[in-house]
Coordinates of C-alpha atoms in Angstrom, one line a residue:
X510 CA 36.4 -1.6 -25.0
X511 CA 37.9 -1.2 -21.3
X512 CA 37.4 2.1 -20.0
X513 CA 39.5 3.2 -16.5
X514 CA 37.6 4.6 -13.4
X515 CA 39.3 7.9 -14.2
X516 CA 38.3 7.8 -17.8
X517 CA 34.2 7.1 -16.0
X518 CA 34.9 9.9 -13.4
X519 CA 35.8 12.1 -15.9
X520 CA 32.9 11.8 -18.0
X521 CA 30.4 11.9 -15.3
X522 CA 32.2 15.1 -14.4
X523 CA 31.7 16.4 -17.8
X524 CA 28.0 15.4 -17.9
X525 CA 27.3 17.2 -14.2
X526 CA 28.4 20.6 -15.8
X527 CA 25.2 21.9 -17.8
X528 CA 25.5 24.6 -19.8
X529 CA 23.1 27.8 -20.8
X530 CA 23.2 30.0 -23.5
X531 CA 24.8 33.5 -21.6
X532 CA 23.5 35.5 -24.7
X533 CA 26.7 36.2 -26.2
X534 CA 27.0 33.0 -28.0
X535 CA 29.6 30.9 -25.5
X536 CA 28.3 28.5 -23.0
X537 CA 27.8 30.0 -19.4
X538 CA 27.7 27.5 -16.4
X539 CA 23.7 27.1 -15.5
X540 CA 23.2 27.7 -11.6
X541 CA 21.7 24.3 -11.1
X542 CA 25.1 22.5 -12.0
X543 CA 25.6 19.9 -10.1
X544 CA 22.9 19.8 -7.9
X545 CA 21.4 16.5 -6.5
X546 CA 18.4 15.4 -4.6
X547 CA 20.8 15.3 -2.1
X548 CA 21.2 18.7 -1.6
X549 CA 17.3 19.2 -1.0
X550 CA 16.2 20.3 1.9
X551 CA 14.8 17.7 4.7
X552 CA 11.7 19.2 4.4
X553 CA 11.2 19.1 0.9
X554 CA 12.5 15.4 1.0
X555 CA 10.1 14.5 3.4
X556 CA 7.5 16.1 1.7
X557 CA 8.5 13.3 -1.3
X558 CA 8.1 10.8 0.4
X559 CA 4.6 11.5 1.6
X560 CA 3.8 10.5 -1.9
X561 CA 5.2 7.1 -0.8
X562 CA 3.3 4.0 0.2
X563 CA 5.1 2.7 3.3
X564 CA 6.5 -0.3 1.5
X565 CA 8.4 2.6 -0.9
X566 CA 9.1 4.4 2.1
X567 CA 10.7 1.3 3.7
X568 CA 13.0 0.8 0.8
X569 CA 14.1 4.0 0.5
X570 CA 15.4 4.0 4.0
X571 CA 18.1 1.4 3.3
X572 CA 19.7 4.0 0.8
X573 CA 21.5 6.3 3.1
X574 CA 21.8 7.6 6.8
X575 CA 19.5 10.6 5.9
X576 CA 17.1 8.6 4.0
X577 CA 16.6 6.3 6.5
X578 CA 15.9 9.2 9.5
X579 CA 13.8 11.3 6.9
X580 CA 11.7 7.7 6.9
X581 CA 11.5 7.3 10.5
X582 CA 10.0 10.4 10.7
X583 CA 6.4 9.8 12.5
X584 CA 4.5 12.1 10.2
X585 CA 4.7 9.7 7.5
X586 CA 3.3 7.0 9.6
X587 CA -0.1 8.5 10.9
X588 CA -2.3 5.9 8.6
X589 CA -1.1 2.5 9.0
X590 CA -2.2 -1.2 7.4
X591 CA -0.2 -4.1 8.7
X592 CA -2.4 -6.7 6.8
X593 CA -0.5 -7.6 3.4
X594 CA -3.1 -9.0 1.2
X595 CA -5.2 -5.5 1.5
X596 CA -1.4 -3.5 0.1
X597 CA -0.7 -3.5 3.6
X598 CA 3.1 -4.1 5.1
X599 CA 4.3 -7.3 6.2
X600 CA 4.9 -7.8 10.0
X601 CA 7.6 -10.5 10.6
X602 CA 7.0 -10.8 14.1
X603 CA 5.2 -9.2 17.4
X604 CA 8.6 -8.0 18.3
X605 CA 9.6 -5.6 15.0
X606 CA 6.1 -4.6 15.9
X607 CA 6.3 -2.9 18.7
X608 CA 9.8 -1.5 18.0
X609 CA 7.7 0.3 15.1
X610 CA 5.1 1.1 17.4
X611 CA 7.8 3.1 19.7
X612 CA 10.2 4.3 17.4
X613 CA 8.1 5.1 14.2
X614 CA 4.4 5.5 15.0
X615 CA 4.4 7.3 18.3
X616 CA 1.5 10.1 18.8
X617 CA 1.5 10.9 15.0
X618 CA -0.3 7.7 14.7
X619 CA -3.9 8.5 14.0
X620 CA -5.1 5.4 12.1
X621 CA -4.2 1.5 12.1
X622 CA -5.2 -1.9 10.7
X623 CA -4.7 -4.7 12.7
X624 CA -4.5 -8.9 11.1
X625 CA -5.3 -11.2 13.7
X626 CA -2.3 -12.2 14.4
X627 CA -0.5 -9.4 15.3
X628 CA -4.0 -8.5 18.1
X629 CA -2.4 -9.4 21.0
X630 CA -2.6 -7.7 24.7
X631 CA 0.9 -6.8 24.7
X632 CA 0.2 -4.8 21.1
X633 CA -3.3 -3.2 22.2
X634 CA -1.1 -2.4 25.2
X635 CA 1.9 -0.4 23.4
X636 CA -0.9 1.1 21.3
X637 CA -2.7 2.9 24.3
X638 CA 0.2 3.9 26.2
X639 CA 2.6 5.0 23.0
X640 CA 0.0 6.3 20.5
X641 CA -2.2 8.8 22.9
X642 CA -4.0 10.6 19.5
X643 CA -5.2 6.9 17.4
X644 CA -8.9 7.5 16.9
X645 CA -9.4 5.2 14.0
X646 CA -8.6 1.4 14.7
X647 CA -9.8 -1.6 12.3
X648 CA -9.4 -5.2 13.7
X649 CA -9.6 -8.1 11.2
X650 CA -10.6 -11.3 12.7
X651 CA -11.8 -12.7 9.5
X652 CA -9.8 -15.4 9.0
X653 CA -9.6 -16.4 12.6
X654 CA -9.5 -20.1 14.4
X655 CA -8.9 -18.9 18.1
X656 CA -8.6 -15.7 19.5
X657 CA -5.4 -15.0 21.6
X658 CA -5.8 -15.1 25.5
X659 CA -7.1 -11.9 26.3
X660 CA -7.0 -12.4 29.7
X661 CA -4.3 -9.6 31.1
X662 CA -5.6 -6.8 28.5
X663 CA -5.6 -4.0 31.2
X664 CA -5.6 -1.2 28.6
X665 CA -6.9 -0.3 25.2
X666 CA -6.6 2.8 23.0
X667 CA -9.1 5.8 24.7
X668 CA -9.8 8.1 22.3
X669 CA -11.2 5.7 19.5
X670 CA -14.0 7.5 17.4
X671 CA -13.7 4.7 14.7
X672 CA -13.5 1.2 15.2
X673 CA -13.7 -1.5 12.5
X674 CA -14.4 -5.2 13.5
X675 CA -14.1 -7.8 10.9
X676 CA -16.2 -10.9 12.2
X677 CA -15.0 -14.7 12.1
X678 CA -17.7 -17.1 11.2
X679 CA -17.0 -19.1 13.9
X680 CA -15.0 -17.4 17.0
X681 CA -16.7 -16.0 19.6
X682 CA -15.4 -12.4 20.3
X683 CA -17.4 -11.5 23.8
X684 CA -14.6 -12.5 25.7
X685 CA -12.4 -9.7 24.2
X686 CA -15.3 -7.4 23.8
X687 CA -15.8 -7.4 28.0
X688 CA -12.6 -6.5 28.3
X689 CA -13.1 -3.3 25.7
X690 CA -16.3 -2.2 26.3
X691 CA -14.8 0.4 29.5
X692 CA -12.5 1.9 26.3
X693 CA -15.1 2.6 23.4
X694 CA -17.9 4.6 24.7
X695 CA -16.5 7.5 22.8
X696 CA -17.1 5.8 19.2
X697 CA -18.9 7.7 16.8
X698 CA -18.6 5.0 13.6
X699 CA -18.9 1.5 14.5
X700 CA -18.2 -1.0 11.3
X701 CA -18.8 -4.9 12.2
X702 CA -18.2 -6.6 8.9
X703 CA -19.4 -10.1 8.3
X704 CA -18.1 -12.8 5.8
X705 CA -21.1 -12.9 3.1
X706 CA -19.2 -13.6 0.6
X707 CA -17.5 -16.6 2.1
X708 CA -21.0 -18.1 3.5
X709 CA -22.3 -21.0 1.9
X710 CA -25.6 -21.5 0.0
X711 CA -26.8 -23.7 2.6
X712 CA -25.7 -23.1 5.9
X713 CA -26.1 -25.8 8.9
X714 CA -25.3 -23.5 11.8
X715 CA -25.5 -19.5 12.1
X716 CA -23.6 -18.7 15.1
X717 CA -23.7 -15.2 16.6
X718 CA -20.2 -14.2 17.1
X719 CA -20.8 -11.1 18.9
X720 CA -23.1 -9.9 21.5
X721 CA -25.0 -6.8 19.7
X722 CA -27.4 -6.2 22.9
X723 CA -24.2 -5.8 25.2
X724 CA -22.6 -3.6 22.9
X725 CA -24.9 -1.3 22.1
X726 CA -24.8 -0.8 25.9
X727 CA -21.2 0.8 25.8
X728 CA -21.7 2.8 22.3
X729 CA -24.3 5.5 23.4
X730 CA -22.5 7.9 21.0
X731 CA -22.5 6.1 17.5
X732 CA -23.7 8.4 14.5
X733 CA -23.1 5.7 12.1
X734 CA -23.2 1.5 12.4
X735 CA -22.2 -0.3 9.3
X736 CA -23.3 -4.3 9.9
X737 CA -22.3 -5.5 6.3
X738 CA -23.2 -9.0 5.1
X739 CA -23.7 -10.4 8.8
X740 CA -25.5 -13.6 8.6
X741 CA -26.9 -13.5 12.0
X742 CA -28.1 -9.4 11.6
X743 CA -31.7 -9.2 12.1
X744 CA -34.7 -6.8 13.1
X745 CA -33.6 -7.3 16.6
X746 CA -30.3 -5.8 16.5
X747 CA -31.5 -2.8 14.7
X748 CA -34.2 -2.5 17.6
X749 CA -31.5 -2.8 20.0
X750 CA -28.8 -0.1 18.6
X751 CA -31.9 1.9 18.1
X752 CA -32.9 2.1 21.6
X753 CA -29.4 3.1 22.7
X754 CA -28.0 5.3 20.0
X755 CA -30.0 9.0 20.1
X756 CA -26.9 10.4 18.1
X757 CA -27.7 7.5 15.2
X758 CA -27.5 9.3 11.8
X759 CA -26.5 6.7 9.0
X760 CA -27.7 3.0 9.6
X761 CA -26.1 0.3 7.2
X762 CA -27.1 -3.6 6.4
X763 CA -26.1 -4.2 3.3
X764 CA -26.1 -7.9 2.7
X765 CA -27.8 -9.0 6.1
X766 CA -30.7 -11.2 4.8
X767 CA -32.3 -11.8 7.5
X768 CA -33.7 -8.4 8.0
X769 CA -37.1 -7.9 6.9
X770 CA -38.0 -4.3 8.3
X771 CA -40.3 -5.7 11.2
X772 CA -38.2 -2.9 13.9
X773 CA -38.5 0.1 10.7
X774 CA -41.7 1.5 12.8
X775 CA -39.6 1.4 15.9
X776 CA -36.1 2.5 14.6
X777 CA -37.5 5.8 13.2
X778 CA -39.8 6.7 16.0
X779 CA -36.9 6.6 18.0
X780 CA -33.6 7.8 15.6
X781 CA -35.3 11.4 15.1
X782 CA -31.6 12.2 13.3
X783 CA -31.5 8.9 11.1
X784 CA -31.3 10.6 7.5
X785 CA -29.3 8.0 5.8
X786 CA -30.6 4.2 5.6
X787 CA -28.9 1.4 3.6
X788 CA -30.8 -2.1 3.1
X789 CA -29.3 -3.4 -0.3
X790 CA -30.0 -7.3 -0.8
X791 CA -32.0 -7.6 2.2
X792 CA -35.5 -9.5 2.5
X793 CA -37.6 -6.5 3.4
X794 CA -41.3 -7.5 3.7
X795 CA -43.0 -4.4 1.9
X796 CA -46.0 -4.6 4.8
X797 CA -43.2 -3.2 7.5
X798 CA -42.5 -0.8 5.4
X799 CA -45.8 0.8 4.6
X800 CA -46.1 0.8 8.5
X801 CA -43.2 3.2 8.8
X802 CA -44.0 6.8 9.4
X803 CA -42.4 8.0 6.5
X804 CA -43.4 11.1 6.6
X805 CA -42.5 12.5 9.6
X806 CA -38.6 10.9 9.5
X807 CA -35.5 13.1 8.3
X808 CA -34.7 10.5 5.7
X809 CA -32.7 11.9 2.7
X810 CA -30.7 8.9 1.7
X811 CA -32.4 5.6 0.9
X812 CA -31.1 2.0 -1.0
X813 CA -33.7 -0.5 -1.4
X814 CA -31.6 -2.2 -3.9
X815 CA -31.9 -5.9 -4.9
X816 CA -35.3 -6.2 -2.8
X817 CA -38.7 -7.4 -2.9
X818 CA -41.0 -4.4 -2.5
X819 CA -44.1 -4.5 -4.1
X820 CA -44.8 -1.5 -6.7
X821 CA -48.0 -0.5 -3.8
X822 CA -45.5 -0.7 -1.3
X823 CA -42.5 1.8 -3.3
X824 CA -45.5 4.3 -4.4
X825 CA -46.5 4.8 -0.6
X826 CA -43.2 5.0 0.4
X827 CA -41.6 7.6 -2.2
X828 CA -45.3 9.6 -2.3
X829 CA -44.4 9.8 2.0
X830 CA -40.8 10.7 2.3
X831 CA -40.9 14.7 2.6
X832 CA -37.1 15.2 1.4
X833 CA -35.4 13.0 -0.6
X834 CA -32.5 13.7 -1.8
X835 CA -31.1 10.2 -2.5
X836 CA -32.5 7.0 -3.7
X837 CA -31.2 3.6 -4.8
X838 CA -33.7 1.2 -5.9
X839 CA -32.1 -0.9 -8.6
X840 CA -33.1 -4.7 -9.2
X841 CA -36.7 -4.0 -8.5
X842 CA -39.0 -5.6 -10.2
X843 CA -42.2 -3.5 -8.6
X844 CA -40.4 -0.1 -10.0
X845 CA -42.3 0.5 -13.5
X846 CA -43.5 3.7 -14.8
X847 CA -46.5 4.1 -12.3
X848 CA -43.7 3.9 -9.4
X849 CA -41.6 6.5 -11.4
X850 CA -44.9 8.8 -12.1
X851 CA -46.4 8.7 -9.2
X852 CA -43.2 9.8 -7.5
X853 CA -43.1 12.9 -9.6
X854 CA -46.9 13.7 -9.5
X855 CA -47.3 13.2 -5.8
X856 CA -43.8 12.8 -4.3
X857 CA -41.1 15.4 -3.4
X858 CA -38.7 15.3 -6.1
X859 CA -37.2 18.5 -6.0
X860 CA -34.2 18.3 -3.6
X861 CA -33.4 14.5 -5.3
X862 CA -29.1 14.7 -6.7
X863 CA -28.4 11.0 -7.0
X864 CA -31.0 8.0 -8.7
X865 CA -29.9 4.6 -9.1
X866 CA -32.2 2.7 -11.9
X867 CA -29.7 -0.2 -12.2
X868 CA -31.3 -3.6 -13.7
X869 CA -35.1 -2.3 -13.7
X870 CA -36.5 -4.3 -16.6
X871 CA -40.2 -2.9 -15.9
X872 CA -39.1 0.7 -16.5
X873 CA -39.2 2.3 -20.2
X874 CA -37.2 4.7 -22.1
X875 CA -40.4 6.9 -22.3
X876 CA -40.6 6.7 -18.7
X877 CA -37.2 7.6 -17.7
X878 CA -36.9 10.6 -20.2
X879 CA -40.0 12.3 -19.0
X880 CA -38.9 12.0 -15.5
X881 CA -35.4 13.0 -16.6
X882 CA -36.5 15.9 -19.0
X883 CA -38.3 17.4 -15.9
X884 CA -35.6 16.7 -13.0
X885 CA -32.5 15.9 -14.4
X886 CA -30.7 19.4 -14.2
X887 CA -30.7 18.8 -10.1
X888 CA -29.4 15.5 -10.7
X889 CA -25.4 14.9 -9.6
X890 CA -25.8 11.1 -9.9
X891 CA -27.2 8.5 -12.3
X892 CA -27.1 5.1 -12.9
X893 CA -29.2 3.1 -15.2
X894 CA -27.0 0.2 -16.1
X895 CA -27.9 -3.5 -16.8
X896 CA -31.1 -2.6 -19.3
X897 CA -30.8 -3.1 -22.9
X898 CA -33.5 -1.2 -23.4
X899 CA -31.9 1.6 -22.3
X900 CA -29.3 2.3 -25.7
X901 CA -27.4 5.7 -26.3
X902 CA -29.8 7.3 -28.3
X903 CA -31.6 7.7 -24.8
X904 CA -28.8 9.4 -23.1
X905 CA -27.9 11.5 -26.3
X906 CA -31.4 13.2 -25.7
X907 CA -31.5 13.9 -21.8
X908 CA -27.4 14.9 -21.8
X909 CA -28.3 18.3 -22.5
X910 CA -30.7 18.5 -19.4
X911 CA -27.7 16.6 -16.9
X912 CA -25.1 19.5 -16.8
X913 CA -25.1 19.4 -13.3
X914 CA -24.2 15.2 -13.6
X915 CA -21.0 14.2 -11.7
X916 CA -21.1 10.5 -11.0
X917 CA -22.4 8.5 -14.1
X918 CA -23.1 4.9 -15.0
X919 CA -24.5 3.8 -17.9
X920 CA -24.9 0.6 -20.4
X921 CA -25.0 -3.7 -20.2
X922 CA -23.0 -6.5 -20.8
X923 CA -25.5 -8.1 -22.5
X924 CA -25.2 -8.5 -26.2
X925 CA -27.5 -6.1 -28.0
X926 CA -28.8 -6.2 -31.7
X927 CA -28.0 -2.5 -32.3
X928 CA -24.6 -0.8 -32.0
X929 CA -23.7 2.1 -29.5
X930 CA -22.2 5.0 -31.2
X931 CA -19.0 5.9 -28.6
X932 CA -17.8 8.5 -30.5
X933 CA -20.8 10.7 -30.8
X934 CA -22.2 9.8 -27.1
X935 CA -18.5 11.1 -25.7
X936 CA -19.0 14.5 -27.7
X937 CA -22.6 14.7 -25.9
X938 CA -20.8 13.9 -22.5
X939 CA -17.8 16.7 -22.9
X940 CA -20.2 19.1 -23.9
X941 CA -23.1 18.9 -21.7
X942 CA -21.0 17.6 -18.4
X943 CA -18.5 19.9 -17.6
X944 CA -18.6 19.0 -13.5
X945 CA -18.4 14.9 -13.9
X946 CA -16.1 13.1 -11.8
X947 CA -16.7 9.6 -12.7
X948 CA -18.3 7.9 -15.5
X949 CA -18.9 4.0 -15.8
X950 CA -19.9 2.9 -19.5
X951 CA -20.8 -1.2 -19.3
X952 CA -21.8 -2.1 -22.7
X953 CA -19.8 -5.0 -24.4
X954 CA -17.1 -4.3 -26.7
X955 CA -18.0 -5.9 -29.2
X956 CA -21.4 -3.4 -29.3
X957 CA -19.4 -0.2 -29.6
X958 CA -18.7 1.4 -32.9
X959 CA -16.2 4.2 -33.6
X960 CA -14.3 5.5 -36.2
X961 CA -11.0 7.0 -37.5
X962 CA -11.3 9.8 -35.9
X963 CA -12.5 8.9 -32.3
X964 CA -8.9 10.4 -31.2
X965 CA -10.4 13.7 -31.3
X966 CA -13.9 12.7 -29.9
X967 CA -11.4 11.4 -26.7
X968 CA -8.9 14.9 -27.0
X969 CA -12.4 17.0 -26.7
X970 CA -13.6 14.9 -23.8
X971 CA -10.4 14.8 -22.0
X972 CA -9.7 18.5 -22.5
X973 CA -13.4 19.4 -21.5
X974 CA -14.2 17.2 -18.5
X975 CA -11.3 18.4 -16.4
X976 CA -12.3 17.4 -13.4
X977 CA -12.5 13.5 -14.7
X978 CA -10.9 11.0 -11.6
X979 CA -12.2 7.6 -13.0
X980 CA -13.2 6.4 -16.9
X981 CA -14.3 2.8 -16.1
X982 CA -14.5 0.7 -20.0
X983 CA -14.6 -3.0 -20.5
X984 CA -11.8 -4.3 -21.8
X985 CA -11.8 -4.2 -25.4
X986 CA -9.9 -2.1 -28.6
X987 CA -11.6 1.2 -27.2
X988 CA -10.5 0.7 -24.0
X989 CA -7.2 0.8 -25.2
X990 CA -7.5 3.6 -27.0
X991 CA -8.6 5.9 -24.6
X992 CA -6.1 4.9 -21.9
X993 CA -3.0 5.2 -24.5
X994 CA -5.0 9.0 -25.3
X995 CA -5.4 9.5 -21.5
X996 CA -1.5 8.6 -20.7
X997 CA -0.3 10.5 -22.9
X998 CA -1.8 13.8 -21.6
X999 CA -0.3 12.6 -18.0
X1000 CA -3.3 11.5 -16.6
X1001 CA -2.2 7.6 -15.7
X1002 CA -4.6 6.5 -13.3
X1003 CA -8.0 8.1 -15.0
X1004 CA -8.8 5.0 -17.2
X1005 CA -9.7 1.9 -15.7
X1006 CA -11.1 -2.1 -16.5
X1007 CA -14.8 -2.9 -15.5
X1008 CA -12.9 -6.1 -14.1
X1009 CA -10.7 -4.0 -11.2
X1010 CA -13.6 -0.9 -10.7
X1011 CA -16.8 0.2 -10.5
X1012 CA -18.5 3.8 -10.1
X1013 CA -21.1 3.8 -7.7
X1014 CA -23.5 7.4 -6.5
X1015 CA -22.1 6.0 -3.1
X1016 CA -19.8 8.7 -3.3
X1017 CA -22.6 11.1 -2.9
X1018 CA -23.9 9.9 0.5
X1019 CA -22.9 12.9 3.1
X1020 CA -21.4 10.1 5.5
X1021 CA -19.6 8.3 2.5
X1022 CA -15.9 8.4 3.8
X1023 CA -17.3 7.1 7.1
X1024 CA -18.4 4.5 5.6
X1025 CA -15.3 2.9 4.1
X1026 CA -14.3 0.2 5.7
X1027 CA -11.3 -1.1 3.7

């Protein structure tokens, strides 16, 4: 049927005028009548849109004339990615880029991520003269095969106190380090990230891509360095920040296998503030280690995970340490239940709020629930994933002590002969764990076992753990489940895949937001 443009303006007329009930039984005209988003203040618009990711926001300026200045606006543009495959916008070209730089950035810009092919000295140029308050800056170089010519960079961004460098396995960056070095000696965070995971098995040449020794030299300031999966990191370059850095308070290398701990001594004799020390997948040599004065360092944060330290070597270190308050040791063979007594008998455990057990096969049940029975009511975070050993019935028993728990991972994907009961172990979780944030269950699918009414085991756990940001399942029926229970309450983004997420005590470390990187 063909309906006129009168006939259409009519009935959206008719559909604008809503009506209220004014109490004597006729429809009254309801104040709101009529009223559209574009009658909202610019304030309040701009206040949506700060909900936006800049791609949205970009869009959204193409729908009117006020749209499009509420989205120039430079408050919405203080944090900035330019690289695409990290949900970053998509530069076309250097030119658009500084036009953005000048008309939308400005001196609300406080943070920015550069690709490689938009770090040029005309960019890094615009940045320092037009954007006098940027203090965090992250440079990706990764996927570099020559550098631009650097040759005329005169200026560089001053107040930096966060600089991100993501390495290229094979360009040399020293030429355009020499001409930043005058520009950085007020950084506080210093991330140089390497490409571990694009490294081969068997590598011909390591070249070093970046001169530590020289930079160390212009960073006298840095509280915390992050070298993450660096193949050319080694004892060396800790020595040499180490020497420079009096300030250093949280020392990363994560991934750098070549570091075996031969410059611990050294580093802690000299970093009298160092209290948080990262050294997952590294090849310490547990000899360094017992060197170390333990007990007279300020060490509260410690990850020793996927190491070789001998069981002698963890003893005299966790018996040493006078105030732990964090510890990651997963992936160790040497921690057994003489490790985990001895800690408690002759150790310091009483200030300890996040353990990571992940993947230690010579640990027992027995083990873990005395040493949980005693000290898990301090506890904020604990993992103990990847043991099969370790089954539900174990967590159903210390749950009642961990009512202070707020990051929690627990279960395997290996295939176990006994079944996990869900739906009882989620009633022991909303009960007992009022404060938890996150919570991480690994087991397989196929080993959980719930019934008809596991609907109300998820209501109770929803309604109860209100302060829930991240339900990480594998995917599976019961996954399912709870994110259909979880959406329906409004709370979208809660449930999640072990495939796209993982919960990690991380969160816990006092520097952790410094520490993110991407």
């Amino acid at each position: 049927m063909d309906i006129s443009s009168d006939v259409w303006g009519q009935l959206a007329l008719e559909a604008s005028q809503v009506y209220i009930d004014d109490g004597t039984g006729g429809p009254a005209k309801s104040p709101y009548a009529g009223t559209t988003i574009e009658k909202l203040p610019d304030k309040v618009l701009l206040n949506i849109f700060s909900y936006l990711s800049h791609k949205e926001i970009c869009s959204m300026s193409r729908v009117c004339r006020k749209w499009r200045t509420i989205a120039y606006n430079t408050s919405l543009w203080y944090s900035v990615s330019l690289r695409p495959e990290i949900s970053g916008l998509h530069v076309t070209s250097l030119d658009f880029l500084l036009s953005l730089i000048s008309v939308r950035f400005g001196s609300s810009l406080r943070y920015i991520e550069l690709p490689i092919e938009l770090i040029t000295h005309t960019v890094l140029h615009e940045l320092a003269n037009r954007c006098p308050n940027l203090t965090h800056m992250l440079l990706d170089f990764s996927t570099a095969m020559q550098l631009h010519d650097f040759s005329e960079l005169q200026a560089f961004p001053t107040k930096l106190k966060y600089l991100c460098v993501c390495l290229s396995e094979v360009i040399f960056m020293e030429g355009f380090m020499r001409k930043i070095y005058n520009f950085i000696n007020g950084l506080e965070i210093l991330h140089l990230i390497g490409t571990y995971e694009k490294v081969e098995e068997e590598e011909e040449e390591i070249y070093e891509v970046i001169n530590v020794h020289k930079l160390k030299s212009a960073t006298p300031n840095l509280r915390v360095i992050n070298l993450y999966g660096i193949n050319f990191i080694d004892d060396s370059h800790i020595d040499a920040f180490s020497s420079n850095c009096i300030q250093l308070e949280c020392l990363a290398v994560n991934y750098c296998s070549k570091v075996t701990g031969s410059t611990m001594k050294t580093l802690f004799q000299r970093s009298k503030r160092l209290r948080c020390l990262l050294m997952n997948q590294t090849n310490l040599i547990s000899e360094y280690l017992m060197q170390v004065e333990w007990e007279k360092s300020s060490i509260q944060e410690l990850d020793i995970s996927g190491t070789d330290l001998s069981t002698e070597c963890l003893i005299d270190m966790l018996v040493r340490i006078p105030n732990l308050k964090f510890l990651s040791a997963g992936q160790l063979n040497g921690f057994n239940d003489t490790v985990l007594s001895s800690f408690m008998e002759q150790g310091n455990v009483r200030n300890l709020i996040a353990l990571n057990l992940d993947y230690s096969d010579n640990l027992s049940d027995e083990g873990l629930y005395k040493f949980l029975s005693r000290y898990g009511h301090q506890l904020q975070g604990l993992s103990l994933a990847g043991m099969p050993h370790i089954t539900d019935q174990l967590w159903n028993t210390v749950l009642p002590v961990l009512n202070n728990i707020i990051i929690m991972v627990m279960g395997t994907q290996e295939r176990l002969s006994g079944n996990v009961l869900v739906d009882q172990l989620m009633d022991g979780i909303a009960t007992n764990c009022p404060r938890l944030e996150r919570l991480e269950l690994k087991w397989d699918p196929d080993n959980l076992r719930f019934s008809d009414k596991s609907q109300k085991a998820i209501d109770i756990f929803r309604v109860k753990c209100l302060k829930l940001k991240c339900l990480v399942l594998s995917d599976g029926r019961y996954y399912e489940i709870v994110k259909a229970n979880f959406e329906r309450a409004d709370r979208l983004t809660v449930v999640r895949t072990t495939t796209c997420c993982s919960v990690s005590n991380y969160y816990l470390l006092q520097n952790y937001k410094d520490l993110i990187f991407n």
